[in-house]
Coordinates of C-alpha atoms in Angstrom, one line a residue:
X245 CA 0.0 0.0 0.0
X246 CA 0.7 3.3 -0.7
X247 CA 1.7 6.2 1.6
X248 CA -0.5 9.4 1.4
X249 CA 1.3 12.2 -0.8
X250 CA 3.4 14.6 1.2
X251 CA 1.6 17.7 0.0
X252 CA -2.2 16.7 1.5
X253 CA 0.4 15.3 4.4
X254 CA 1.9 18.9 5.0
X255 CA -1.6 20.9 4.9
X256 CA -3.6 18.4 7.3
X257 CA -0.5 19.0 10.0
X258 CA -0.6 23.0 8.9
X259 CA -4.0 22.6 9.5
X260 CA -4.1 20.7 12.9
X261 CA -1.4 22.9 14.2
X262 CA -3.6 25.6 13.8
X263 CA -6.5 23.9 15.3
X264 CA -4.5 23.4 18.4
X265 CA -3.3 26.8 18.8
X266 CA -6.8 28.4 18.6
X267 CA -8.2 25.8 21.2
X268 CA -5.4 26.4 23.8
X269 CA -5.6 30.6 23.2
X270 CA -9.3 31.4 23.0
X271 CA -9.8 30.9 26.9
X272 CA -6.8 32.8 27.3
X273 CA -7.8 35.8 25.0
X274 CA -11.7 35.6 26.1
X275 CA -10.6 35.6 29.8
X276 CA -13.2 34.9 32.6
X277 CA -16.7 34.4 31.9
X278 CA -19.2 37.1 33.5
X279 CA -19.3 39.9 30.8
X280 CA -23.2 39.7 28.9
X281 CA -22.9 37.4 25.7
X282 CA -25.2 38.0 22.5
X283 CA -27.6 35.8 22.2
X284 CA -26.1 33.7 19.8
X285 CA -23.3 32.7 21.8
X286 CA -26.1 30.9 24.3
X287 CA -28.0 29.2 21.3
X288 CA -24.6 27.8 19.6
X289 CA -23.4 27.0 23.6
X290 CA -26.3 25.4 23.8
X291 CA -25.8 22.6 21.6
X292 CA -22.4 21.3 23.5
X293 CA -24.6 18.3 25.7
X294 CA -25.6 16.8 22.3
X295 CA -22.3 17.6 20.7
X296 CA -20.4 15.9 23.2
X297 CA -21.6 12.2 23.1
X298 CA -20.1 11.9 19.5
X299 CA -16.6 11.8 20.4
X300 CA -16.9 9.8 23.5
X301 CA -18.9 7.4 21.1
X302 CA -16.5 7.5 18.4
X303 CA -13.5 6.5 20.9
X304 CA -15.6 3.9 22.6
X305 CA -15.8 2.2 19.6
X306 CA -12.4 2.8 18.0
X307 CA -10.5 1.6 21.3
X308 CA -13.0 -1.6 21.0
X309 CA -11.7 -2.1 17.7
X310 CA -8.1 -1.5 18.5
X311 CA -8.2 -4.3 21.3
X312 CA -9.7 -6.2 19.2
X313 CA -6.8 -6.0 16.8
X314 CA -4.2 -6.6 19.7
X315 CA -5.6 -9.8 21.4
X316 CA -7.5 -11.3 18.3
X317 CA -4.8 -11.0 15.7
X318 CA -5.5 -12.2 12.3
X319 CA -9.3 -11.9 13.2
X320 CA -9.2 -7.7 13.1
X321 CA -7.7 -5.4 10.7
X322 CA -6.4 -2.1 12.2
X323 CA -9.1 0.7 12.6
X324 CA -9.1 2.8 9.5
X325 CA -8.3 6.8 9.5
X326 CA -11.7 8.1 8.8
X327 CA -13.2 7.2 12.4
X328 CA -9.9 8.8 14.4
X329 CA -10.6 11.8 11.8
X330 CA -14.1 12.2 12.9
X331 CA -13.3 11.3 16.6
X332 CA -11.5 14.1 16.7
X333 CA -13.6 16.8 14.3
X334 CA -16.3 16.1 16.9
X335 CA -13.9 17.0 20.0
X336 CA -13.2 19.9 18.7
X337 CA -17.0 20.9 17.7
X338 CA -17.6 19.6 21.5
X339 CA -15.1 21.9 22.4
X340 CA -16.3 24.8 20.6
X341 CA -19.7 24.7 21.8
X342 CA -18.6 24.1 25.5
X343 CA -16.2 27.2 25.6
X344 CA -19.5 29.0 24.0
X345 CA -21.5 27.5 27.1
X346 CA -18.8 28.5 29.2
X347 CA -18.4 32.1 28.4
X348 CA -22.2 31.9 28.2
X349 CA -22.6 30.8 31.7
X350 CA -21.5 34.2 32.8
X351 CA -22.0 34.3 36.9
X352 CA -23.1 30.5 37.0
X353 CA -19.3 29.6 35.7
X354 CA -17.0 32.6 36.8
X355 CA -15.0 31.3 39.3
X356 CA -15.9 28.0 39.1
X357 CA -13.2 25.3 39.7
X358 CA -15.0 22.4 38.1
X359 CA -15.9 24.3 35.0
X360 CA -12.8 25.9 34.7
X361 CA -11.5 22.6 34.7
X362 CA -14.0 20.9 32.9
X363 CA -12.9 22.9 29.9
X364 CA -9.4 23.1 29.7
X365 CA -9.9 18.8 30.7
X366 CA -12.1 19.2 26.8
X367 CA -9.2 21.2 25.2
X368 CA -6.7 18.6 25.9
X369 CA -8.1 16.0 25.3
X370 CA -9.5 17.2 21.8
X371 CA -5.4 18.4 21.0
X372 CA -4.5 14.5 21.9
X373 CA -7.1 13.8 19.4
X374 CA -5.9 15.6 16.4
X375 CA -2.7 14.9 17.5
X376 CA -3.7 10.8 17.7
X377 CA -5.2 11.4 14.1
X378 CA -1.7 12.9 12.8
X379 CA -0.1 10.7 13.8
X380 CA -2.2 7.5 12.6
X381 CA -2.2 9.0 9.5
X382 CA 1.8 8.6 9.2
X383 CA 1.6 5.4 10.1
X384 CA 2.4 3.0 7.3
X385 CA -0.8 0.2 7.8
X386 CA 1.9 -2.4 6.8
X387 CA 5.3 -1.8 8.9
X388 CA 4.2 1.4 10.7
X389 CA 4.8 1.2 14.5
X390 CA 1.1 1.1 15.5
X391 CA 1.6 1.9 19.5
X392 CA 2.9 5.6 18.8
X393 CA -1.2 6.1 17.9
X394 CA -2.6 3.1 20.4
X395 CA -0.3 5.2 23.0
X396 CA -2.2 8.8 22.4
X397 CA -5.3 7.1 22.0
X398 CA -5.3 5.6 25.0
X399 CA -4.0 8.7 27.1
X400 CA -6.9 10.8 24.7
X401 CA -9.4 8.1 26.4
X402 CA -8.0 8.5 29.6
X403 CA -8.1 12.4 29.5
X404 CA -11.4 12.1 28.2
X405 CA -12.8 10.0 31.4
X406 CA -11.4 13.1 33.8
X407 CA -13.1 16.0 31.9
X408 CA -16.2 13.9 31.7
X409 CA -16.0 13.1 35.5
X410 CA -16.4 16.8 35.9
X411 CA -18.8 17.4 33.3
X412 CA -20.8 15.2 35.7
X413 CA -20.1 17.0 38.1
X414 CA -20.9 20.0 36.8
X415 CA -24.4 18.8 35.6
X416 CA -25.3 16.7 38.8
X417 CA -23.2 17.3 41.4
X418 CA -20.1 16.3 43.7
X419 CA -19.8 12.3 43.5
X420 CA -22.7 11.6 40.8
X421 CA -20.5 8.9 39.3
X422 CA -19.4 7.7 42.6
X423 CA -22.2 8.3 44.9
X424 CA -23.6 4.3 45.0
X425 CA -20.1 2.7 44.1
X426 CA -19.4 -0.2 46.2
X427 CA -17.0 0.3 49.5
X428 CA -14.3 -1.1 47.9
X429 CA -14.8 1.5 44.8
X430 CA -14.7 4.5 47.4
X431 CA -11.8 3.3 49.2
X432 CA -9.8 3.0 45.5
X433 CA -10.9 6.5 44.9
X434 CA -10.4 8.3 48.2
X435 CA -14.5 9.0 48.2
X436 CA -15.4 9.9 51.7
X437 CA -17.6 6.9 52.8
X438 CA -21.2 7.7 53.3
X439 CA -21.7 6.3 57.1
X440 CA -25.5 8.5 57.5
X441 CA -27.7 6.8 55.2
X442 CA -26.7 2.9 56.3
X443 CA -28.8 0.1 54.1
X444 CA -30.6 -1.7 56.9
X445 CA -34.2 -0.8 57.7
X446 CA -33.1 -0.3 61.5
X447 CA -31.3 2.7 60.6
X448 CA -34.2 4.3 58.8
X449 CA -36.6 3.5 60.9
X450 CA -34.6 4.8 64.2
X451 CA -34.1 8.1 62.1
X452 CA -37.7 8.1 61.1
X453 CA -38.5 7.9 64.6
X454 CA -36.1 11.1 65.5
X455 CA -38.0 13.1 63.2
X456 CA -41.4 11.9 64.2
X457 CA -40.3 12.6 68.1
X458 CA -39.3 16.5 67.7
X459 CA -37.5 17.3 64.3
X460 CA -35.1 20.4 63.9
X461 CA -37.2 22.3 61.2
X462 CA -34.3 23.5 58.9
X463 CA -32.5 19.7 59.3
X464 CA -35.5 17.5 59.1
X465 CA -38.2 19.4 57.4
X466 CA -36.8 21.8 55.3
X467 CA -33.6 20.3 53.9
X468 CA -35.2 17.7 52.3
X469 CA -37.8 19.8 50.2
X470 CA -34.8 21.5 49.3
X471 CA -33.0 18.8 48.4
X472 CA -36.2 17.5 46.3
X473 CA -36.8 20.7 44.7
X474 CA -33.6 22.8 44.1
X475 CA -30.0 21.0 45.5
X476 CA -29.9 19.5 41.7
X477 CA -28.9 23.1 40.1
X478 CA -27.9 25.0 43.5
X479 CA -24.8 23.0 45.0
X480 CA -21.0 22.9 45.3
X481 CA -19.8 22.3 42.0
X482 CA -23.1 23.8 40.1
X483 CA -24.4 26.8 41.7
X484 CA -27.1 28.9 39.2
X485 CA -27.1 32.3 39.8
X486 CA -23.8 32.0 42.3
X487 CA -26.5 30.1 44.6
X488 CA -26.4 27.3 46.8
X489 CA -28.7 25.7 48.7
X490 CA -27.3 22.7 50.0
X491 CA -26.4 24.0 53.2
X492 CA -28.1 26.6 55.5
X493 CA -24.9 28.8 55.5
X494 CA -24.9 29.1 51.9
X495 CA -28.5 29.0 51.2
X496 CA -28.8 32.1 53.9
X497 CA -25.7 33.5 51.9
X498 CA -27.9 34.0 48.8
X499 CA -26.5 34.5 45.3
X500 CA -25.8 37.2 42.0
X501 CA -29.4 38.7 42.6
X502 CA -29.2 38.9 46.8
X503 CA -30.8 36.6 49.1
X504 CA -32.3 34.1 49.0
X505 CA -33.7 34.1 52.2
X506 CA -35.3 37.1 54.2
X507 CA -35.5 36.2 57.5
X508 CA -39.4 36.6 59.2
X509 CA -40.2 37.6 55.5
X510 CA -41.4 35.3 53.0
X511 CA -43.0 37.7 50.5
X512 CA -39.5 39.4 50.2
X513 CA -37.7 36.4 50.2
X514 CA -36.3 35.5 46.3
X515 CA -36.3 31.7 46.5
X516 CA -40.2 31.8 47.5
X517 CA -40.7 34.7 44.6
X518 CA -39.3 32.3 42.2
X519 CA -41.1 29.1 43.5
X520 CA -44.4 31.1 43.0
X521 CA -43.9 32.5 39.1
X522 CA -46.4 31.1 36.5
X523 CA -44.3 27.8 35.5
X524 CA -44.6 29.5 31.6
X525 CA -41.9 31.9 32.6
X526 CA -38.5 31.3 32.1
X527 CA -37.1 32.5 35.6
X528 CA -39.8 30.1 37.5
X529 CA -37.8 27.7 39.9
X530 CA -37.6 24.4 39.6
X531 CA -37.2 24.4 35.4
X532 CA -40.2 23.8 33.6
X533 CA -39.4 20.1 33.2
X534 CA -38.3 19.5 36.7
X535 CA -40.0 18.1 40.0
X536 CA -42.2 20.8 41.0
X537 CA -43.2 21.5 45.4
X538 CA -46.2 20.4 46.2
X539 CA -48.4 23.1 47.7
X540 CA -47.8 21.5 51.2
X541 CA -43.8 22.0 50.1
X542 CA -44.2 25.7 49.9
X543 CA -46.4 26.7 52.5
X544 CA -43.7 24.7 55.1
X545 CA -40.9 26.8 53.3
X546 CA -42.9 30.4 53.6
X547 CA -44.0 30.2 57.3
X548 CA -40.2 28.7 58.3
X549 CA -39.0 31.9 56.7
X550 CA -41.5 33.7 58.5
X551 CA -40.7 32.1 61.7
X552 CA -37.2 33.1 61.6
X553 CA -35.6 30.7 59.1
X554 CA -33.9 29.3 61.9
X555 CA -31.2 26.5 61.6
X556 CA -31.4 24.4 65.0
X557 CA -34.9 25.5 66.3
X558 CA -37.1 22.5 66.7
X559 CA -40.7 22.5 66.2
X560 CA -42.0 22.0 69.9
X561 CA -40.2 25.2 69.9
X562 CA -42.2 26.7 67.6
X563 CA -46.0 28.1 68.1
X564 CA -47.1 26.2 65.0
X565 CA -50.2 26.7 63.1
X566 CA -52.5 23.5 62.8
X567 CA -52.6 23.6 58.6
X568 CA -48.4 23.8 58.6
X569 CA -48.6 20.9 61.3
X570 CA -50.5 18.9 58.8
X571 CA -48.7 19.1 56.4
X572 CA -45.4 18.7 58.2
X573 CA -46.8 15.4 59.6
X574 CA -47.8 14.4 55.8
X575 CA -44.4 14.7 54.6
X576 CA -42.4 13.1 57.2
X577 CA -45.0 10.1 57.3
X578 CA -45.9 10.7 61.2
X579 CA -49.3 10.9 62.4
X580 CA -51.0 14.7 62.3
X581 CA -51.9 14.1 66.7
X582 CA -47.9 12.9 67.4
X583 CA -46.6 15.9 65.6
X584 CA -49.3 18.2 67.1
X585 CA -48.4 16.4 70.8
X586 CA -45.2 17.7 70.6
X587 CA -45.7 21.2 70.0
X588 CA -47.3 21.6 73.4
X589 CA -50.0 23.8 71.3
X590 CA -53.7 23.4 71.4
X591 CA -55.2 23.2 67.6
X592 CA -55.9 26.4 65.8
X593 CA -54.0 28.3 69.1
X594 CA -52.9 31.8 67.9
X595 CA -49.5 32.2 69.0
X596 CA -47.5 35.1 67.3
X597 CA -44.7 34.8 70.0
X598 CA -40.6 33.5 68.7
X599 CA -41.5 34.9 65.1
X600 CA -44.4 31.9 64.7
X601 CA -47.1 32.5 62.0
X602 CA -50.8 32.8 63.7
X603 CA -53.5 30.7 61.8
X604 CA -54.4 33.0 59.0
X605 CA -57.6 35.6 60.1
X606 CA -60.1 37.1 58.0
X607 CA -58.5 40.8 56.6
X608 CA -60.6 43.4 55.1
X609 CA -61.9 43.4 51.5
X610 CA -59.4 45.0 49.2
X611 CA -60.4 47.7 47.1
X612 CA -62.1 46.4 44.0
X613 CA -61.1 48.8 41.6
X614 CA -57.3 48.1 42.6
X615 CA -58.0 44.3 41.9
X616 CA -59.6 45.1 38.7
X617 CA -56.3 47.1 37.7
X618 CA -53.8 44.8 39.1
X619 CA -55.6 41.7 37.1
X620 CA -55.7 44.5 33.9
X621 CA -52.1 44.3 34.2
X622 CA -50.9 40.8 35.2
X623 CA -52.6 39.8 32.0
X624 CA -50.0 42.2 30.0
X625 CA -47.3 41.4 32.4
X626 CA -47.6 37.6 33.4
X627 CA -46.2 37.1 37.0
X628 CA -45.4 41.0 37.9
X629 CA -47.7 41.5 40.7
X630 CA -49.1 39.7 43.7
X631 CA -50.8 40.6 46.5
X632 CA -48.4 40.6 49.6
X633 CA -51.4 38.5 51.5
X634 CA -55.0 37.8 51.1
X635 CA -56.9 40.2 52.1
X636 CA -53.8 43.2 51.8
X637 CA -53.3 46.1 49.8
X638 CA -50.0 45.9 49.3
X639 CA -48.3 44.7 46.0
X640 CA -44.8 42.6 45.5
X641 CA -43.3 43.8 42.2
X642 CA -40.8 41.9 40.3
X643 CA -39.1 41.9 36.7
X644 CA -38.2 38.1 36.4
X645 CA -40.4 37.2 33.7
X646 CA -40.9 40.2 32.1
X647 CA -37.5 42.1 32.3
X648 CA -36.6 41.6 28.5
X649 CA -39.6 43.8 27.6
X650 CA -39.4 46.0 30.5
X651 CA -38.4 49.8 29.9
X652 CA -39.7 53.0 31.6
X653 CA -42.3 53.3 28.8
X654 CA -43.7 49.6 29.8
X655 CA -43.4 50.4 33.3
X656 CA -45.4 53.6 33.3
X657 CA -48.1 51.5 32.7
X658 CA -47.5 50.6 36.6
X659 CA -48.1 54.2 37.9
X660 CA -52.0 53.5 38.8
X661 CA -50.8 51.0 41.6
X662 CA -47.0 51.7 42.3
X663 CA -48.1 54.0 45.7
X664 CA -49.1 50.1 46.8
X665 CA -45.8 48.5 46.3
X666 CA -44.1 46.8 49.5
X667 CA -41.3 45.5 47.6
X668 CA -40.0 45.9 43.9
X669 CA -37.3 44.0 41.8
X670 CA -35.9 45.2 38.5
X671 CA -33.3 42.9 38.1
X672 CA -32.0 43.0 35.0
X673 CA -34.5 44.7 33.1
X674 CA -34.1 48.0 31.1
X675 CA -35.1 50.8 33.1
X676 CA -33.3 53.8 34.0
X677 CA -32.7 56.5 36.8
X678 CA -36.4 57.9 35.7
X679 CA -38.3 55.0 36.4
X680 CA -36.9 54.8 39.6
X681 CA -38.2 58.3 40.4
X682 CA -41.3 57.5 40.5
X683 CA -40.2 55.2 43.4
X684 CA -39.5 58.0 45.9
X685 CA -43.2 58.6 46.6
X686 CA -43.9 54.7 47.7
X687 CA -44.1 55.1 51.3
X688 CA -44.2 51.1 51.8
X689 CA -41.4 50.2 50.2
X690 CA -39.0 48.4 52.3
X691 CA -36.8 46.4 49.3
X692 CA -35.7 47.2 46.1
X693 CA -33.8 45.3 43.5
X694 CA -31.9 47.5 40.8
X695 CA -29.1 44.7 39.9
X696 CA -28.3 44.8 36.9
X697 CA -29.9 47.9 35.2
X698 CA -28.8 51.0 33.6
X699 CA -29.5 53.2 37.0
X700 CA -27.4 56.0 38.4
X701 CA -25.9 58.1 41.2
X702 CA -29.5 60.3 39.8
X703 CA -31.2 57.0 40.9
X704 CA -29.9 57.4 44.6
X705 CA -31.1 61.3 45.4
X706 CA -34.8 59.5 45.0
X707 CA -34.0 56.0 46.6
X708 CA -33.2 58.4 49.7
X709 CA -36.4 59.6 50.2
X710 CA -38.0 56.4 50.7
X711 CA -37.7 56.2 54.4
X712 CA -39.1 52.4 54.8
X713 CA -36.5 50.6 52.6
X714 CA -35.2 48.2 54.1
X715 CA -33.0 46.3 51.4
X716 CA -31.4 47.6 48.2
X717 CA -29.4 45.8 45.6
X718 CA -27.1 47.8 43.2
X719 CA -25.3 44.8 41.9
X720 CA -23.5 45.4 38.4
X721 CA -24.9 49.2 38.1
X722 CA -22.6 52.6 37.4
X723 CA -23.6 54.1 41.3
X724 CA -20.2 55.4 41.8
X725 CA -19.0 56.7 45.4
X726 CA -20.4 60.2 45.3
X727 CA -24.3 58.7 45.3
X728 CA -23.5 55.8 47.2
X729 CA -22.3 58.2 50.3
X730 CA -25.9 59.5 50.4
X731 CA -27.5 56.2 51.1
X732 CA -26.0 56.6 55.4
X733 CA -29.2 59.1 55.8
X734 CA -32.1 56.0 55.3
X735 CA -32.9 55.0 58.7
X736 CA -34.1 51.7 58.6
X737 CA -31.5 49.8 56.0
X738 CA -30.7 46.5 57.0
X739 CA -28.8 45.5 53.7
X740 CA -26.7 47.0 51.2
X741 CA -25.7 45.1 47.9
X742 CA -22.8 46.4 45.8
X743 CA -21.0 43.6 43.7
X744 CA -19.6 45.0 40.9
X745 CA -19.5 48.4 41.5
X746 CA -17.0 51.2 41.1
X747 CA -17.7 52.0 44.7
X748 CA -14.0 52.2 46.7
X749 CA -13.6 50.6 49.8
X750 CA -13.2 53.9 51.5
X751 CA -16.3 54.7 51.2
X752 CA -17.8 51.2 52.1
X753 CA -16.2 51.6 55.0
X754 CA -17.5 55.0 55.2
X755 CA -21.0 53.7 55.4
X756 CA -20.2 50.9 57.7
X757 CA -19.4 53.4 60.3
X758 CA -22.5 55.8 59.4
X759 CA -24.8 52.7 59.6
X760 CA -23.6 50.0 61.4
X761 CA -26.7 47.6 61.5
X762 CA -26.7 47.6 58.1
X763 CA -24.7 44.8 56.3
X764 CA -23.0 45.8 53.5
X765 CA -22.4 43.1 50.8
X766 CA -19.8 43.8 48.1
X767 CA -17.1 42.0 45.9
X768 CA -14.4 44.4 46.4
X769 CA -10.7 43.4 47.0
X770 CA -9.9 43.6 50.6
X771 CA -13.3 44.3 51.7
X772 CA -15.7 41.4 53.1

């Protein structure tokens, strides 16, 4: 048989040089993920978790076929070029797309160890495999020395298995692959062994029977829903949104938009705003397409917030209402009279002492014609407004699902109801400095969310006058130091969020010293 002519030779290892050098630079010359991509860049990105199965089926089949040819000689010919060719054109397409997913990602990747390595695990690899098809392609099928190729494809395998481990990890978490892997496995691997979830039924049943007897709310009752619901996208290793809930310290950390969690304040509270969006809209948590809470799921979650969002508090130290009792009961499997027995409380007892919820009361009627308008305008703007309670006044605004379409022209369609707002988020929507004047007249408002928008040091002389506000996020806007200052003369803020800011330190700590009880979150060097 023939060699291949030097000339195609000479361009295919121009060509793969060149391949190799744009894989190993673009991360370098792109830098860290985090800046806003165009949209194209998410839809091509997109594509990488189809993309990626070819190459690892492609190898899969060729290393087969290579064994085969080792221990069966005679019986199997050497694997041809065109599968090593096309093993490692997919890599690179896999590549591609992931370094578009990547730099997609934005806040959900920046800083993330596992996807960091995750990708540079796909660039190497997918240079071993056009370096593999090089050199199988110089190697004479008669008297070539086959295990200069056999070599790089089995280190391109192995190389493969690591950035895949992560991938894994990346998509489902710390120890997918390993999580049910025998003792022996774990012990190979240096997996911590799992000694709280033993496989005999007297181990469930004795923790079945802690829980029934007087659970710790956070550990026993609300972890789990948690874990149900929303540890799959919000845990070390995949964090959405810089969020994690599989701990109380993180999940009372919060994430890019703030927190999660206000304490005695589940209308404000971001992880219940999101739980409660019409599953149609894109910012709705869980995913459309994922295990969604049961009502029962989200009543436990709001009245825990409301009663403190306590992390050891167990519920015979909590006045608890009968429905929440119920349900609690219901989920853990123990009878609705044993769980009530341990509260201490009589059923339906109004208790509103330690931050507990009272069984809900009859308020006044609201006024029609604001129901009438605020129904007028959740049917423009799906998910926008709700009611703070039944029976209230007062509206929660938020941008979530509608922030791609909202301007201050859409949201002057808001001024017959804003003087009602208790709480409004803008995250990333499109309004400026003047919508946010019409803010400084709300006399309820105790948060507000401007992360992410176009707003100003103008914004702040308005946010100033509104003397109930509580909470305010300025993450990722152009406030600058000189408007910032001004924000030491509100009188009841709690919390202060400026990530990404060109405020200085000096004047963070400026403010700190103003207002002390307010906590001050930002991501400046040097500064907590």
């Amino acid at each position: 048989m023939r060699t291949p002519k030097t000339t195609p030779l000479k361009l295919i290892s121009i060509g793969a040089l060149l391949v190799i050098a744009g894989m190993a630079l673009m991360p370098l010359i792109a830098g860290k993920p985090g800046k806003p991509m165009p949209d194209w860049v998410n839809f091509l990105g997109h594509f990488h978790p189809l993309v990626l199965h070819l190459p690892i089926g492609i190898y899969t089949l060729i290393v087969a076929q290579e064994l085969g040819a080792i221990f069966l000689k005679g019986r199997f010919r050497p694997v041809a070029n065109f599968p090593y060719f096309f093993g490692a054109a997919s890599a690179v397409v896999a590549v591609l797309a992931g370094f578009l997913l990547y730099q997609g990602g934005g806040e959900d990747y920046a800083g993330n160890e596992v996807a960091e390595r995750h990708l540079w695990g796909g660039i190497v690899f997918a240079i071993f495999a056009v370096i593999t098809f090089g050199v199988k392609i110089r190697t004479h099928p008669a008297n070539g020395n086959r295990w200069w190729y056999r070599g790089l494809l089995f280190g391109s395998v192995g190389i493969m298995g690591i950035a895949s481990h992560d991938g894994g990890t990346l998509t489902h978490g710390e120890g997918f692959l390993t999580k049910f892997a025998p003792s022996w496995v774990k012990v190979i691997l240096g997996e911590p062994m799992d000694t709280a979830a033993g496989d005999s039924k007297g181990s469930r049943s004795a923790g079945d029977a802690a829980i029934a007897a007087d659970p710790v709310v956070f550990v026993h009752v609300v972890a789990p829903i948690l874990e149900r619901r929303c540890v799959s996208c919000h845990k070390e290793g995949k964090s959405k949104g810089k969020l994690r809930v599989d701990s109380y310290d993180a999940l009372m950390a919060g994430g890019a938009d703030g927190p999660a969690v206000e304490s005695g304040k589940s209308g404000e509270s971001l992880i219940v705003e999101r739980m409660e969006l019409p599953l149609k809209i894109e910012e709705h948590m869980p995913p459309k397409g994922k295990p969604q809470p049961e009502e029962a799921e989200l009543r436990i979650i709001k009245w825990w917030i409301d009663a403190g969002a306590s992390s050891d508090k167990k519920l015979s130290e909590l006045a608890t209402p009968e429905p929440i009792l119920a349900d609690i009961a219901a989920l853990s499997g123990a009878s609705a009279a044993a769980t009530l027995a341990v509260t201490g409380d009589e059923a339906g007892e109004d208790n509103a002492s330690d931050g507990a919820v009272p069984v809900p009361h009859v308020h006044k009627e609201v006024d029609p014609e604001l129901k009438a308008k605020v129904a007028e305008l959740s049917e423009a703007f799906p998910g926008a407004l709700t009611f703070e309670s039944e029976g209230s006044d007062a509206l929660a605004f938020t941008a979530v699902g509608i922030r791609a379409n909202l301007d201050d022209a859409a949201f002057a369609k808001f001024d017959p109801v804003i003087k009602q707002f208790i709480t409004a988020d803008f995250t990333g929507s499109k309004i400026t400095d003047a919508s946010v004047a019409k803010l400084k007249d709300v006399a309820h408002l105790r948060l507000l969310r401007l992360a992410e928008t176009d707003v100003t040091d103008a914004a702040i002389d308005n946010i100033i006058a509104i003397k109930e506000l509580e909470s305010l996020n300025l993450y990722g806007t152009r406030v600058t130091d000189a408007g910032v200052v001004k924000l030491a003369t509100l009188p009841k803020l709690k919390s202060l969020y400026l990530w990404r800011t060109p405020v200085s330190p000096a004047v963070v700590e400026e403010l700190r010293k103003k207002i002390p009880a307010c906590e001050i979150v930002t991501g400046l060097a040097g500064v907590p």
